[in-house]
C-alpha positions as a printed NumPy array, in Angstrom:
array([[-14.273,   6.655,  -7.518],
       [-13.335,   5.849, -11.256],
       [-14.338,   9.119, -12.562],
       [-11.529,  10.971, -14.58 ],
       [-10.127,  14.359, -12.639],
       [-12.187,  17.416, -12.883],
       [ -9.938,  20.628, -12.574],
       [-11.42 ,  23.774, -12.744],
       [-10.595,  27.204, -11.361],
       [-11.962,  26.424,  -8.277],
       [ -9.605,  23.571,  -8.06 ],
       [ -6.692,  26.232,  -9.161],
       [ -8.216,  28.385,  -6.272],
       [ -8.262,  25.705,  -3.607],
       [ -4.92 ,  24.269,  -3.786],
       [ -3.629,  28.018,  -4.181],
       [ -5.487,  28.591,  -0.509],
       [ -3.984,  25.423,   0.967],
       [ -0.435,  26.688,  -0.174],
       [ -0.922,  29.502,   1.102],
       [ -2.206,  28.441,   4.364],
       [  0.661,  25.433,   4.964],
       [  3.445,  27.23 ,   4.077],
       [  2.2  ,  29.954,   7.254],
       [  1.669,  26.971,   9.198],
       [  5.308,  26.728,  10.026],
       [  5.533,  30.386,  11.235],
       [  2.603,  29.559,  13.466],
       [  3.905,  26.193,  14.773],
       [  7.549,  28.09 ,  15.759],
       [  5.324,  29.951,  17.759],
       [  3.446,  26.987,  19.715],
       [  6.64 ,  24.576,  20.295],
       [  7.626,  28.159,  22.309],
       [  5.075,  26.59 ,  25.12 ],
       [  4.352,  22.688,  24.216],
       [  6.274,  19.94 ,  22.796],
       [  5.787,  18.386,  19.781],
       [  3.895,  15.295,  19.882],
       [  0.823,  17.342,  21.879],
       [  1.18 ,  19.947,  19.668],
       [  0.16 ,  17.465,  16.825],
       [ -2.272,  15.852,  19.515],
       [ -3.718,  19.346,  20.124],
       [ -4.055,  20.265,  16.948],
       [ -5.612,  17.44 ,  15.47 ],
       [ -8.281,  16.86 ,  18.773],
       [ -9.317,  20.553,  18.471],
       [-10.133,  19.71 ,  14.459],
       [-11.502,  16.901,  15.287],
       [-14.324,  18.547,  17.619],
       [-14.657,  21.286,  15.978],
       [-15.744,  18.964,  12.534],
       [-17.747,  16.642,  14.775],
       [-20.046,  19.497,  15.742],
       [-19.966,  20.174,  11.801],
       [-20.776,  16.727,  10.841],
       [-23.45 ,  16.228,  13.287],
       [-25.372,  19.218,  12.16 ],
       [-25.11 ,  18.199,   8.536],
       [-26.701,  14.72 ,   9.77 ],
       [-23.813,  12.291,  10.297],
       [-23.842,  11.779,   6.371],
       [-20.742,   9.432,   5.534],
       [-21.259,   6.74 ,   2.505],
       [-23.628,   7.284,  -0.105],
       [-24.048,   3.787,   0.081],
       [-22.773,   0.654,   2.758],
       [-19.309,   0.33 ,   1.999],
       [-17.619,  -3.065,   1.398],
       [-14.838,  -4.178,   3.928],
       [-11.996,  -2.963,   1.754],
       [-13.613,   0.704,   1.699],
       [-13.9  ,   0.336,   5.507],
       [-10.158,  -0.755,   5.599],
       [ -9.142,   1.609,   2.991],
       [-10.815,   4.337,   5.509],
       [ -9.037,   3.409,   8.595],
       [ -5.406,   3.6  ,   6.662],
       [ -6.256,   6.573,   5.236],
       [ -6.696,   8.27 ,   9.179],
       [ -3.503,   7.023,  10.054],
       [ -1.643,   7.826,   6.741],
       [ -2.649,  11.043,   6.037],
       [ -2.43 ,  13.075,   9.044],
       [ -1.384,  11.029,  12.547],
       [  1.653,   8.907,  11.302],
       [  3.38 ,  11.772,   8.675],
       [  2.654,  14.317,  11.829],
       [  4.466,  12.075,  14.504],
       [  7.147,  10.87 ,  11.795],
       [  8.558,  14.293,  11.119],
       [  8.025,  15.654,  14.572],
       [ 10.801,  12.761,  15.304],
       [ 12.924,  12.926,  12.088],
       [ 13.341,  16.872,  12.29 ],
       [ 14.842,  16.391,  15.524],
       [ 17.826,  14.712,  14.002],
       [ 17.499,  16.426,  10.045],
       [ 17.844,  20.139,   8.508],
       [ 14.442,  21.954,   7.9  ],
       [ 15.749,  21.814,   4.71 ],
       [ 15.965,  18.447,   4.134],
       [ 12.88 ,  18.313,   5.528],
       [ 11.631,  20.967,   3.387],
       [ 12.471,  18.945,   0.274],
       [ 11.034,  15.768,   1.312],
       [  7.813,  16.94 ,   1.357],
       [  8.373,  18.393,  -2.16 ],
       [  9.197,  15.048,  -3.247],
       [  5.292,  13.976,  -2.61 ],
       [  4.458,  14.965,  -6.404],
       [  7.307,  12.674,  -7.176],
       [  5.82 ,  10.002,  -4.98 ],
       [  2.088,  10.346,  -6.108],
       [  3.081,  10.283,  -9.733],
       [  3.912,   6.854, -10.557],
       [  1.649,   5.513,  -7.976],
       [ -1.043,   7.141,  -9.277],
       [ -0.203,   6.31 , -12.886],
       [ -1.106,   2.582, -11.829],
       [ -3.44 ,   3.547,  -9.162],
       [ -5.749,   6.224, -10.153],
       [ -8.3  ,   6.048, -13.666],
       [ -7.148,   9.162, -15.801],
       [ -4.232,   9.929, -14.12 ],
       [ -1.392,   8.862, -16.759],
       [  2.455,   9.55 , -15.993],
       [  2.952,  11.4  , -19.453],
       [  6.413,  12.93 , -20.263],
       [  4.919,  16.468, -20.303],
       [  3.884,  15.6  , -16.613],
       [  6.791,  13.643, -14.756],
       [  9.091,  16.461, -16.703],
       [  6.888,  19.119, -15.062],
       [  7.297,  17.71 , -11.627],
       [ 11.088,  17.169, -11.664],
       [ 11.371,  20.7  , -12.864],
       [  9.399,  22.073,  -9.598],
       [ 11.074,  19.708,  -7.649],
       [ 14.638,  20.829,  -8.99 ],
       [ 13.11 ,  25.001,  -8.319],
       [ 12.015,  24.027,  -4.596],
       [ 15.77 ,  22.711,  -4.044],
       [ 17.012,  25.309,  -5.36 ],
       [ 14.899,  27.521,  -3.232],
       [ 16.035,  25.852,   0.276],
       [ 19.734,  26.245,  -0.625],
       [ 22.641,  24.869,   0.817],
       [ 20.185,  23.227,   3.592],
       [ 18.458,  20.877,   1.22 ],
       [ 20.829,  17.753,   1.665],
       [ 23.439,  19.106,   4.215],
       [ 24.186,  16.985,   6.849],
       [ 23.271,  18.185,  10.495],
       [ 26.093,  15.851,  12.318],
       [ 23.504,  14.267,  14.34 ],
       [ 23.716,  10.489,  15.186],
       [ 20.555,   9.489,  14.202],
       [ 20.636,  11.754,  10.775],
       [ 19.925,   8.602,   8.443],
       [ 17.103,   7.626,  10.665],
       [ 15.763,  11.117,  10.76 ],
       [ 16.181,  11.349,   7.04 ],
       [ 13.909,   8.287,   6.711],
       [ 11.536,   9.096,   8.882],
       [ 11.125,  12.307,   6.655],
       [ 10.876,  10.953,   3.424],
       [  8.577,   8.272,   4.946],
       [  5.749,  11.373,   6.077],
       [  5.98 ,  11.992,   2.47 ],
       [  5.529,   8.109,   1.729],
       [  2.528,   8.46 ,   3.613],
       [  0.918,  11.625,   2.369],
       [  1.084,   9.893,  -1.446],
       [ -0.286,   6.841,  -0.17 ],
       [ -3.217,   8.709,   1.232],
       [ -4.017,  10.885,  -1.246],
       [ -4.293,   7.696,  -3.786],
       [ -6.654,   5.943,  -0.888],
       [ -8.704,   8.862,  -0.735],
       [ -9.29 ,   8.951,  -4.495],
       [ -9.808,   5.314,  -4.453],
       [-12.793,   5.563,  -2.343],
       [-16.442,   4.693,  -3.051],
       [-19.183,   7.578,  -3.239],
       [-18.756,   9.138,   0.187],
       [-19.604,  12.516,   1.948],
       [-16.826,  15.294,   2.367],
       [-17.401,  17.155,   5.392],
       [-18.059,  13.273,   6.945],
       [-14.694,  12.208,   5.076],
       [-13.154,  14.86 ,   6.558],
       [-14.264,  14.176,  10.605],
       [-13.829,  10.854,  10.552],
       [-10.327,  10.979,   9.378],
       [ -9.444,  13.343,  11.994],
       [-10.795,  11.347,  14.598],
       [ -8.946,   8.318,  13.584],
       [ -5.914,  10.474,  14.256],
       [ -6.837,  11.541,  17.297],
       [ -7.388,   8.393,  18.529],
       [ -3.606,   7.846,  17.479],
       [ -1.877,  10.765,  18.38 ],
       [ -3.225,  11.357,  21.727],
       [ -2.436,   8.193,  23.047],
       [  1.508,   8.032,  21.373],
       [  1.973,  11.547,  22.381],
       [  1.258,  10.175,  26.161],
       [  3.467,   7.226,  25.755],
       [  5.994,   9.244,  23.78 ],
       [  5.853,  12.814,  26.03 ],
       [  3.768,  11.999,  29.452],
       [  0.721,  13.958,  30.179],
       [  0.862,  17.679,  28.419],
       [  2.358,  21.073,  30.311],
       [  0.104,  22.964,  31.38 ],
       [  0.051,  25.467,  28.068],
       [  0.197,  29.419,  28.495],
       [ -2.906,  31.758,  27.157],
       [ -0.894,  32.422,  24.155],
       [ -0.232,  29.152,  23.248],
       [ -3.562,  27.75 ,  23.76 ],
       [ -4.869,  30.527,  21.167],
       [ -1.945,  29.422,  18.881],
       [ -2.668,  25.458,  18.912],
       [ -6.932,  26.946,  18.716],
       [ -5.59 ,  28.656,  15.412],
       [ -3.841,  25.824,  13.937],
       [ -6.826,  23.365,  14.586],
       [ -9.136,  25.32 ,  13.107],
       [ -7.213,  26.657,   9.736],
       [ -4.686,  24.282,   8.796],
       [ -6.091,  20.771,  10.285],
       [ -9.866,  21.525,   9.95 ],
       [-10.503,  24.122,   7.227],
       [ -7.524,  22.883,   5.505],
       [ -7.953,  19.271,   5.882],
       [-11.502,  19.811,   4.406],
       [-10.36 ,  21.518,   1.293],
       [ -7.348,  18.809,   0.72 ],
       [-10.493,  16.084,   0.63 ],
       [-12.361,  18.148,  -2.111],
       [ -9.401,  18.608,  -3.953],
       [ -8.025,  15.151,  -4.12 ],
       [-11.819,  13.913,  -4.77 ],
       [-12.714,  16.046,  -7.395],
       [ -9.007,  16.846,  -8.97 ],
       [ -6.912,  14.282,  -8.542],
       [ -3.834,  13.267,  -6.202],
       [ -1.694,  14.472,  -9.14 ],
       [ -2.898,  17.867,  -9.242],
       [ -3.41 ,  18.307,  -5.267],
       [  0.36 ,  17.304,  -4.726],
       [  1.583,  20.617,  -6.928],
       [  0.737,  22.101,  -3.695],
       [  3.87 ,  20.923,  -1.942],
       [  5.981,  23.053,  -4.386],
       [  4.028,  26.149,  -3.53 ],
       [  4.269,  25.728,   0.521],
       [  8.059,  26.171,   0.476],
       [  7.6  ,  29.197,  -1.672],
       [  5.107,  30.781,   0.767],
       [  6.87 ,  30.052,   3.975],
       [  9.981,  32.019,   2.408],
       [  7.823,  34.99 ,   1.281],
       [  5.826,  35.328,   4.419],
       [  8.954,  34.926,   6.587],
       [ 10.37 ,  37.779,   4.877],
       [  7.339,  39.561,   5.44 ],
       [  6.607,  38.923,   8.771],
       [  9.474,  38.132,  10.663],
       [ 11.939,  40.677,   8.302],
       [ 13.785,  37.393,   7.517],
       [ 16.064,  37.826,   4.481],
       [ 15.14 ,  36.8  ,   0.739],
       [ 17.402,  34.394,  -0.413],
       [ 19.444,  35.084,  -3.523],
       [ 17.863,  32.246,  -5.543],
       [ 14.095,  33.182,  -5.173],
       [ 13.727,  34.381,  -8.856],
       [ 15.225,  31.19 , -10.251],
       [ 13.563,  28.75 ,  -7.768],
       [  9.662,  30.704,  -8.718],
       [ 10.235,  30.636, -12.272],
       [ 11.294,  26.954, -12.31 ],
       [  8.495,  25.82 ,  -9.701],
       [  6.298,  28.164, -11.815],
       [  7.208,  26.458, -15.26 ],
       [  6.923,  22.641, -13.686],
       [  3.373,  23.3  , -12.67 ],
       [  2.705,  24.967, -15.786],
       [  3.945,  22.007, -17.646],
       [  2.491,  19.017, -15.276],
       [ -0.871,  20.768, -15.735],
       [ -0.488,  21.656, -19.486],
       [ -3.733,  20.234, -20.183],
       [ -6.179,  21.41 , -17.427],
       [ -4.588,  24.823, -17.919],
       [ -5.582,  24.989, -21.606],
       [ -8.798,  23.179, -20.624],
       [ -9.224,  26.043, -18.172],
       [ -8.672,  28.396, -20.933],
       [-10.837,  27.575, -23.516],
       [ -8.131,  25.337, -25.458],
       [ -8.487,  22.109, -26.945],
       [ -7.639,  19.066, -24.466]])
């Protein structure tokens, strides 16, 4: 795709939903690791999304490419399975074991950093402008400052640098994907969408046996919960992250790692009666003020402004 980005409200809307939806996703997940361990709760999730947009797909008529690919679109495909959900899902799963959440929490913050300059090179109409990179360090700087004391303390656990890296390497791998996924040719979404979850199936089932054995046998409750998170954030979510990043941009469909953070902390206060840290003002108005400045010009775009 060489197009240049088209961001319109619906895009605004979109990666609002998917921040939204993510940032519950770890409320949800607390729930599900109460009956099932980690690696088939990634394997569960993903399978479930995977038939789910299968039965999708093959009502919509198995519609993929617009036209045959070449062999680098076919490669391009396969990484893009692997990178963007499968590999990032295992890799924290293992690094979190040995990390803070908040370290965690602030490597995948550091995607929009990641995606930048990559894209800059990368991606057609996707320059690395002052206004821009400025924006993004901004948010980043809020969403630290959001997480606290947690963001780079150290957790005393042996394998802590290797935990580290495996964290910032999910991140790694959501930029990398994002870029692929803009990079391809003319291609279906709801078939984009399918057979990228089925390449990660076909990944994290088997690694989760190797890793884990065969699966407990899961509890009502947690059957619903792992139902719930293959159908909202994998499927629905995964769907919406492939119109966003084919229609908007990497760039703009990585601001949506500031606003997960955000939304985990509000809804945890909400739901669970967890407290508000001190610093949520600050960190909003800074994460606020870096997406308003990395997306100066599809705001005033949006707007009725001059480009």
């Amino acid at each position: 795709m060489t197009d240049s980005p088209n961001i319109t409200w619906r895009s605004w809307l979109m990666v609002a939903t998917l921040g939204l939806t993510w940032g519950a996703t770890f409320l949800v997940t607390e729930i599900a690791l109460r009956g099932i361990t980690p690696f088939w709760l990634a394997a569960g999730r993903i399978g479930f999304a995977a038939v789910l947009m299968v039965a999708i797909w093959g009502a919509l008529g198995f519609r993929l490419f617009a036209t045959p690919p070449p062999r680098d679109a076919r490669i391009a495909l396969a990484a893009i399975g692997g990178f963007s959900t499968a590999i990032p899902f295992m890799l924290l799963a293992w690094g979190q074991q040995y990390t803070t959440g908040g370290f965690a929490g602030v490597s995948m913050a550091s995607v929009a950093l990641i995606v930048l300059p990559l894209a800059h090179f990368l991606v057609p109409g996707e320059r690395m402008t002052w206004r821009r990179t400025l924006g993004f360090v901004i948010g980043f700087v809020g969403v630290c400052i959001l997480i606290g004391g947690q963001a780079f303390e150290s957790s005393g656990q042996a394998l802590e640098t290797a935990g580290r890296l495996a964290c910032v390497s999910a991140a790694c791998c959501y930029g990398i994907s994002s870029i692929l996924m803009r990079r391809l040719p003319a291609v279906d979404p709801i078939g984009l969408s399918t057979v990228l979850l089925l390449i990660a199936a076909c990944i994290t089932v088997p690694l989760a046996l190797i890793v884990e054995g065969w699966p407990p046998l899961p509890d009502t409750q947690t059957l619903v919960v792992i139902a719930c998170l293959g159908l909202i954030p994998t499927a629905a979510a995964n769907m919406l992250r492939v119109l966003v990043i084919r229609s908007a941009g990497p760039v703009f469909m990585s601001i949506t790692n500031y606003q997960v953070p955000l939304w985990s902390v509000l809804l945890g206060a909400w739901l669970l009666n967890e407290p508000l840290p001190p610093s949520l003002l600050s960190a909003m108005v800074l994460i606020l003020i870096g997406v308003g400045l990395s997306q100066y010009g599809a705001l005033r775009r949006l707007f009725g402004g001059a480009g």
